Amino acid sequence: MAEEDTDERTYRVVRNDEEQYSVWLADRELPLGWHAEGTEGTRAECLAHIGTVWTDMRPLSLRRQMEQAARG
């Protein structure tokens, strides 16, 4: 049985200013630069949510830079 199958802890989805996602244990203080996104659940549930919302893996700063380059 895999560890994630027996992990009953609560996790939260977190996001940084570059719009990159991760999971973090809900009972731990968030590291600097990361903010709770609003989703909590099992690790698998949180990872599934990230899989649906994080569709562009490029950091926000890179996406903006590429958009500016495409315009001009």
PDB file of C-alpha atoms in Angstrom:
ATOM      1  CA  MET A   1       0.000   0.000   0.000  1.00  0.00           C
ATOM      2  CA  ALA A   2       1.415   3.403  -0.971  1.00  0.00           C
ATOM      3  CA  GLU A   3       2.000   6.053   1.670  1.00  0.00           C
ATOM      4  CA  GLU A   4      -0.482   8.434   0.013  1.00  0.00           C
ATOM      5  CA  ASP A   5      -3.181   5.762   0.387  1.00  0.00           C
ATOM      6  CA  THR A   6      -2.822   5.830   4.178  1.00  0.00           C
ATOM      7  CA  ASP A   7      -2.057   9.530   4.662  1.00  0.00           C
ATOM      8  CA  GLU A   8      -5.097  10.968   6.441  1.00  0.00           C
ATOM      9  CA  ARG A   9      -3.632  14.407   7.099  1.00  0.00           C
ATOM     10  CA  THR A  10      -5.288  17.528   5.720  1.00  0.00           C
ATOM     11  CA  TYR A  11      -3.438  19.475   3.065  1.00  0.00           C
ATOM     12  CA  ARG A  12      -4.091  22.811   1.430  1.00  0.00           C
ATOM     13  CA  VAL A  13      -3.365  24.062  -2.046  1.00  0.00           C
ATOM     14  CA  VAL A  14      -0.954  26.985  -1.999  1.00  0.00           C
ATOM     15  CA  ARG A  15       0.147  29.386  -4.729  1.00  0.00           C
ATOM     16  CA  ASN A  16       3.023  31.841  -4.957  1.00  0.00           C
ATOM     17  CA  ASP A  17       3.239  35.233  -6.647  1.00  0.00           C
ATOM     18  CA  GLU A  18       4.438  33.549  -9.854  1.00  0.00           C
ATOM     19  CA  GLU A  19       1.164  31.547  -9.877  1.00  0.00           C
ATOM     20  CA  GLN A  20       2.947  28.263  -9.222  1.00  0.00           C
ATOM     21  CA  TYR A  21       1.030  25.709  -7.142  1.00  0.00           C
ATOM     22  CA  SER A  22       1.967  23.219  -4.449  1.00  0.00           C
ATOM     23  CA  VAL A  23       0.450  21.337  -1.512  1.00  0.00           C
ATOM     24  CA  TRP A  24       1.218  22.120   2.106  1.00  0.00           C
ATOM     25  CA  LEU A  25       0.095  20.511   5.337  1.00  0.00           C
ATOM     26  CA  ALA A  26      -2.891  22.510   6.578  1.00  0.00           C
ATOM     27  CA  ASP A  27      -1.672  22.675  10.176  1.00  0.00           C
ATOM     28  CA  ARG A  28       1.701  24.201   9.261  1.00  0.00           C
ATOM     29  CA  GLU A  29       2.550  27.841   8.771  1.00  0.00           C
ATOM     30  CA  LEU A  30       2.967  28.728   5.125  1.00  0.00           C
ATOM     31  CA  PRO A  31       6.446  29.592   3.910  1.00  0.00           C
ATOM     32  CA  LEU A  32       7.128  33.170   2.870  1.00  0.00           C
ATOM     33  CA  GLY A  33       5.815  34.004  -0.565  1.00  0.00           C
ATOM     34  CA  TRP A  34       3.089  31.330  -0.564  1.00  0.00           C
ATOM     35  CA  HIS A  35      -0.637  31.912  -0.001  1.00  0.00           C
ATOM     36  CA  ALA A  36      -3.542  29.551   0.653  1.00  0.00           C
ATOM     37  CA  GLU A  37      -5.550  29.170  -2.552  1.00  0.00           C
ATOM     38  CA  GLY A  38      -8.702  28.028  -0.731  1.00  0.00           C
ATOM     39  CA  THR A  39      -8.753  24.286  -1.402  1.00  0.00           C
ATOM     40  CA  GLU A  40      -8.170  21.778   1.405  1.00  0.00           C
ATOM     41  CA  GLY A  41      -8.448  18.004   1.538  1.00  0.00           C
ATOM     42  CA  THR A  42      -6.350  14.903   1.207  1.00  0.00           C
ATOM     43  CA  ARG A  43      -3.051  15.158  -0.619  1.00  0.00           C
ATOM     44  CA  ALA A  44      -4.573  13.323  -3.590  1.00  0.00           C
ATOM     45  CA  GLU A  45      -7.580  15.683  -3.689  1.00  0.00           C
ATOM     46  CA  CYS A  46      -5.325  18.735  -3.570  1.00  0.00           C
ATOM     47  CA  LEU A  47      -3.063  17.375  -6.317  1.00  0.00           C
ATOM     48  CA  ALA A  48      -6.117  16.591  -8.459  1.00  0.00           C
ATOM     49  CA  HIS A  49      -7.327  20.180  -8.002  1.00  0.00           C
ATOM     50  CA  ILE A  50      -3.914  21.528  -8.994  1.00  0.00           C
ATOM     51  CA  GLY A  51      -4.058  19.339 -12.083  1.00  0.00           C
ATOM     52  CA  THR A  52      -7.251  21.081 -13.190  1.00  0.00           C
ATOM     53  CA  VAL A  53      -6.315  24.701 -12.382  1.00  0.00           C
ATOM     54  CA  TRP A  54      -2.594  24.864 -13.181  1.00  0.00           C
ATOM     55  CA  THR A  55      -2.770  24.470 -16.924  1.00  0.00           C
ATOM     56  CA  ASP A  56       0.170  26.709 -17.832  1.00  0.00           C
ATOM     57  CA  MET A  57       3.329  25.756 -15.962  1.00  0.00           C
ATOM     58  CA  ARG A  58       5.248  28.857 -17.007  1.00  0.00           C
ATOM     59  CA  PRO A  59       5.832  31.385 -14.195  1.00  0.00           C
ATOM     60  CA  LEU A  60       3.669  34.516 -14.408  1.00  0.00           C
ATOM     61  CA  SER A  61       6.673  36.749 -15.099  1.00  0.00           C
ATOM     62  CA  LEU A  62       7.654  34.623 -18.104  1.00  0.00           C
ATOM     63  CA  ARG A  63       4.097  34.604 -19.476  1.00  0.00           C
ATOM     64  CA  ARG A  64       3.945  38.411 -19.217  1.00  0.00           C
ATOM     65  CA  GLN A  65       7.341  38.762 -20.899  1.00  0.00           C
ATOM     66  CA  MET A  66       6.280  36.497 -23.739  1.00  0.00           C
ATOM     67  CA  GLU A  67       2.987  38.412 -24.188  1.00  0.00           C
ATOM     68  CA  GLN A  68       4.877  41.718 -24.402  1.00  0.00           C
ATOM     69  CA  ALA A  69       7.309  40.261 -26.940  1.00  0.00           C
ATOM     70  CA  ALA A  70       4.402  38.982 -29.059  1.00  0.00           C
ATOM     71  CA  ARG A  71       2.792  42.456 -29.061  1.00  0.00           C
ATOM     72  CA  GLY A  72       5.846  44.416 -29.978  1.00  0.00           C
TER      73      GLY A  72
END
